[in-house]
Coordinates of C-alpha atoms in Angstrom, one line a residue:
M28 CA 73.2 18.7 -38.2
E29 CA 75.5 21.7 -37.9
D30 CA 73.6 24.6 -36.5
D31 CA 73.0 26.5 -33.3
M32 CA 69.5 27.1 -31.9
P33 CA 66.5 27.1 -34.3
S34 CA 64.8 30.3 -35.4
P35 CA 61.5 31.3 -33.7
A36 CA 59.6 30.2 -36.8
A37 CA 61.3 26.8 -36.7
A38 CA 60.5 26.3 -33.1
K39 CA 56.9 25.9 -34.1
M40 CA 57.7 22.9 -36.2
S41 CA 59.4 19.6 -35.3
T42 CA 60.2 16.4 -37.1
H43 CA 56.8 15.1 -36.0
S44 CA 55.3 17.7 -38.4
V45 CA 57.0 16.5 -41.5
F46 CA 58.4 13.1 -40.6
G47 CA 59.9 11.0 -43.4
A48 CA 60.6 14.1 -45.5
P49 CA 64.0 15.7 -46.2
C50 CA 64.5 18.5 -43.8
W51 CA 68.1 19.6 -44.0
V52 CA 71.3 19.0 -46.0
T53 CA 75.0 19.1 -45.0
L54 CA 78.3 19.2 -46.7
T55 CA 81.6 17.8 -45.5
S56 CA 84.6 19.9 -46.5
R57 CA 88.3 20.1 -46.2
D58 CA 88.5 23.9 -46.0
V59 CA 85.7 26.1 -44.7
Q60 CA 87.0 29.3 -46.2
A61 CA 87.4 27.8 -49.7
T62 CA 83.9 26.2 -49.4
E63 CA 82.4 29.5 -48.4
E64 CA 84.0 31.3 -51.4
F65 CA 82.9 28.7 -53.9
Y66 CA 79.3 28.4 -52.8
G67 CA 79.0 32.1 -52.2
A68 CA 80.1 32.7 -55.8
V69 CA 78.0 29.8 -57.3
L70 CA 74.8 29.9 -55.2
G71 CA 75.0 33.4 -53.7
W72 CA 75.0 32.1 -50.2
Q73 CA 75.9 34.2 -47.1
W74 CA 77.4 32.6 -44.0
R75 CA 77.1 32.6 -40.2
P76 CA 79.1 30.7 -37.6
A77 CA 77.7 27.6 -35.9
R78 CA 77.9 26.9 -32.2
L79 CA 80.0 23.8 -32.7
G80 CA 83.2 25.8 -33.5
D81 CA 85.3 27.3 -36.3
R82 CA 85.1 24.2 -38.5
F83 CA 81.3 24.5 -38.8
R84 CA 79.3 27.1 -40.7
I85 CA 75.7 27.7 -41.7
A86 CA 74.7 28.7 -45.3
L87 CA 72.0 31.3 -45.7
A88 CA 69.9 32.0 -48.8
D89 CA 67.9 35.3 -48.5
G90 CA 68.6 35.2 -44.7
S91 CA 67.2 31.7 -44.2
P92 CA 69.4 28.8 -43.1
V93 CA 69.6 26.2 -45.9
A94 CA 72.6 24.0 -45.3
G95 CA 75.3 23.1 -42.8
I96 CA 79.0 23.0 -43.7
A97 CA 81.6 21.0 -41.7
A98 CA 85.3 21.1 -42.4
V99 CA 85.9 17.6 -41.0
A100 CA 86.6 15.5 -44.1
T101 CA 90.3 15.4 -43.5
M102 CA 90.1 15.2 -39.7
Y103 CA 87.9 12.1 -39.7
Q104 CA 88.9 10.7 -43.1
M105 CA 85.3 11.3 -44.4
A106 CA 84.3 11.5 -48.0
V107 CA 83.6 15.0 -49.3
A108 CA 79.9 14.9 -50.2
W109 CA 76.5 16.4 -49.8
T110 CA 74.2 14.5 -47.4
P111 CA 70.4 14.9 -47.0
Y112 CA 68.8 14.5 -43.6
F113 CA 65.3 13.1 -43.1
A114 CA 62.9 14.1 -40.3
V115 CA 62.0 11.2 -38.0
P116 CA 60.0 11.1 -34.7
S117 CA 62.7 8.9 -33.1
A118 CA 66.3 8.8 -34.2
D119 CA 67.0 5.7 -32.2
E120 CA 64.0 3.8 -33.7
A121 CA 65.0 4.8 -37.2
A122 CA 68.6 3.8 -36.7
A123 CA 67.5 0.4 -35.3
R124 CA 65.3 -0.1 -38.4
V125 CA 68.3 0.6 -40.7
Q126 CA 70.4 -2.0 -38.9
E127 CA 67.6 -4.6 -39.1
R128 CA 67.4 -4.1 -42.8
M129 CA 71.1 -4.6 -43.4
G130 CA 72.0 -0.9 -43.6
T131 CA 74.8 0.8 -41.7
V132 CA 74.8 3.2 -38.7
A133 CA 78.0 5.2 -39.2
V134 CA 77.6 7.8 -36.5
G135 CA 75.0 8.1 -33.7
P136 CA 72.4 8.6 -32.9
I137 CA 73.9 11.5 -30.9
S138 CA 72.4 14.4 -29.1
L139 CA 72.9 17.8 -30.8
P140 CA 70.5 20.1 -28.9
P141 CA 67.7 20.8 -29.8
G142 CA 67.5 17.2 -31.2
R143 CA 69.3 14.0 -32.1
A144 CA 71.0 13.0 -35.3
A145 CA 72.6 10.0 -37.0
L146 CA 74.6 9.4 -40.1
L147 CA 73.6 6.2 -41.9
A148 CA 73.9 4.3 -45.2
D149 CA 71.4 2.2 -46.9
R150 CA 72.1 -1.4 -47.9
D151 CA 73.6 -0.3 -51.3
G152 CA 75.9 2.2 -49.6
A153 CA 74.2 5.5 -50.2
T154 CA 74.7 7.8 -47.3
F155 CA 71.9 9.8 -45.6
G156 CA 71.1 11.3 -42.2
I157 CA 68.2 11.4 -39.9
W158 CA 67.1 14.2 -37.5
E159 CA 64.8 14.1 -34.6
G160 CA 63.7 17.3 -32.9
E161 CA 62.9 21.0 -33.7
L162 CA 63.6 22.0 -37.2
F163 CA 66.4 24.6 -37.7
T164 CA 64.3 26.6 -40.1
D165 CA 60.6 26.5 -40.9
W166 CA 60.2 23.5 -43.3
E167 CA 58.2 25.4 -46.0
T168 CA 60.7 28.3 -45.8
W169 CA 63.7 25.9 -46.1
R170 CA 62.1 23.9 -48.9
H171 CA 61.5 27.1 -51.0
A172 CA 64.6 29.1 -50.0
Q173 CA 66.9 26.9 -52.2
P174 CA 67.0 23.1 -51.8
V175 CA 64.3 21.9 -54.1
F176 CA 64.5 18.1 -53.9
I177 CA 66.9 15.2 -53.7
T178 CA 67.4 12.2 -56.0
L179 CA 68.7 8.8 -55.1
H180 CA 70.6 7.1 -57.8
T181 CA 70.7 3.5 -56.8
R182 CA 70.9 -0.1 -58.1
D183 CA 67.1 -0.9 -57.8
A184 CA 64.6 1.9 -57.2
F185 CA 61.9 -0.5 -56.1
D186 CA 64.1 -2.2 -53.5
A187 CA 65.4 1.2 -52.2
A188 CA 61.8 2.4 -51.9
I189 CA 61.0 -0.6 -49.7
F190 CA 64.1 0.1 -47.5
Y191 CA 63.4 3.8 -47.0
G192 CA 59.7 3.3 -46.7
E193 CA 60.2 0.9 -43.8
V194 CA 62.8 3.0 -42.1
L195 CA 61.0 6.4 -42.5
D196 CA 57.3 5.3 -42.5
W197 CA 56.6 6.3 -46.0
A198 CA 53.1 5.4 -47.3
S199 CA 52.1 4.3 -43.9
E200 CA 48.8 4.8 -42.1
R201 CA 50.3 7.6 -39.9
P202 CA 48.7 11.0 -40.6
G203 CA 51.1 13.3 -42.5
C204 CA 53.4 10.6 -43.8
C205 CA 55.0 11.0 -47.2
E206 CA 53.3 9.6 -50.2
V207 CA 55.0 7.2 -52.6
Q208 CA 54.1 6.8 -56.3
Y209 CA 55.8 4.9 -59.2
E210 CA 56.0 7.1 -62.3
G211 CA 57.8 6.4 -65.5
G212 CA 60.2 3.8 -64.0
E213 CA 61.1 5.9 -60.9
V214 CA 59.8 6.3 -57.4
V215 CA 58.5 9.8 -56.5
L216 CA 58.1 10.9 -52.9
R217 CA 55.7 13.7 -52.0
S218 CA 55.1 15.5 -48.8
R219 CA 52.1 17.8 -48.5
G220 CA 51.7 17.4 -52.3
D221 CA 55.2 18.6 -53.2
V222 CA 57.8 16.4 -54.8
V223 CA 60.6 16.2 -52.2
A224 CA 62.6 13.2 -53.5
R225 CA 63.0 10.8 -56.4
I226 CA 64.6 7.4 -56.6
E227 CA 66.1 6.2 -59.9
S228 CA 67.6 2.8 -60.9
G229 CA 70.8 2.3 -62.7
A230 CA 73.6 3.0 -60.3
L231 CA 76.3 0.3 -59.9
E232 CA 77.4 -0.9 -56.5
A233 CA 81.1 -1.5 -57.3
A234 CA 81.6 1.2 -59.9
P235 CA 85.1 2.9 -59.7
D236 CA 83.5 6.3 -60.3
P237 CA 81.7 7.5 -57.1
T238 CA 79.2 9.4 -59.3
I239 CA 78.0 6.1 -60.7
R240 CA 77.8 4.3 -57.3
P241 CA 74.5 4.6 -55.3
H242 CA 74.3 8.1 -53.8
W243 CA 71.9 10.9 -52.9
Q244 CA 72.1 13.9 -55.2
V245 CA 71.0 17.3 -53.8
H246 CA 69.4 19.8 -56.2
F247 CA 69.3 23.6 -55.6
T248 CA 67.1 26.1 -57.5
V249 CA 68.9 29.0 -59.1
P250 CA 67.8 31.9 -61.3
D251 CA 70.5 31.2 -64.0
V252 CA 71.9 27.8 -64.5
S253 CA 74.5 28.9 -67.0
A254 CA 75.8 31.6 -64.7
C255 CA 76.2 29.0 -61.9
A256 CA 78.1 26.7 -64.2
R257 CA 80.5 29.5 -65.3
A258 CA 81.0 30.6 -61.7
A259 CA 81.8 27.0 -60.7
E260 CA 84.5 26.7 -63.3
L261 CA 85.9 30.1 -62.4
H262 CA 86.2 29.2 -58.8
G263 CA 87.9 25.8 -59.2
G264 CA 84.9 23.5 -59.7
S265 CA 83.8 21.7 -62.8
V266 CA 80.7 21.1 -64.9
L267 CA 79.8 17.4 -65.2
S268 CA 76.8 17.9 -67.4
K269 CA 74.6 20.8 -68.5
G270 CA 71.3 21.3 -70.1
S271 CA 69.1 24.3 -70.7
D272 CA 67.6 24.3 -67.2
E273 CA 69.8 22.0 -65.2
A274 CA 73.5 21.3 -64.6
V275 CA 75.4 18.8 -62.5
L276 CA 78.4 20.5 -60.9
R277 CA 81.4 19.5 -58.7
D278 CA 83.0 21.7 -56.2
P279 CA 86.8 22.0 -55.8
D280 CA 86.8 19.3 -53.1
G281 CA 84.9 16.9 -55.3
A282 CA 81.3 17.1 -53.9
Q283 CA 78.7 16.8 -56.6
F284 CA 75.4 18.7 -56.7
T285 CA 72.8 19.9 -59.2
V286 CA 71.5 23.3 -59.9
T287 CA 68.1 23.6 -61.6
A288 CA 66.1 26.6 -62.9
R289 CA 62.7 25.0 -62.3
R290 CA 60.7 23.0 -59.8
R291 CA 59.7 19.5 -60.7
G292 CA 56.5 18.0 -59.6

């Protein structure tokens, strides 16, 4: 999680309030300035510094923090990619559950006041994060400011749902947990009645193309999908696919994301 202290509204909510649900997204980058210019043009984001130093920035949509950017891909030989973070009551417990289920703990859990974070991978290699502590912006505000939902493209949706359900307490008896349903061959995750994630089968573990291997895809709502696609191409990115209300884009560093003109639920 790349941010400084949470906003006053966020301080009223912690990961205990929305545990198991996506609560933040981050992007690894090779060049902060180039990343700012691209996403500013495509998504209309503004920027503010983060307490962790010049390599870290916070993206704002209508004044609300929506994402963290870290120019550490080259320094730490990390892949350039968008990563979702899930709210958990205990980062240590969730990380232990990942290891018990043949997943990978890549980083952490580490203390990043006002909470703790870890970067993980599921047993098919899809990368995700967990966050324990105060939310950096009110969850409802964050959910509706721009990130709309996330999708896991994986080898076996049913198997992945079991993995994440056991790690994140989905469909458990705990009050406020995320609800899981199987609809049309995919797994749909809801929190407080809203669709916050989907899991789809069909990805290939050893595919040479990283967009075909298991991965989490972050979706952002935008007023004009075509305008975003044009802006992406004008600023060094590319359009991988495009429909009337959704487009899959790639930034100049290679990070893939989706823009959508409507909410799905």
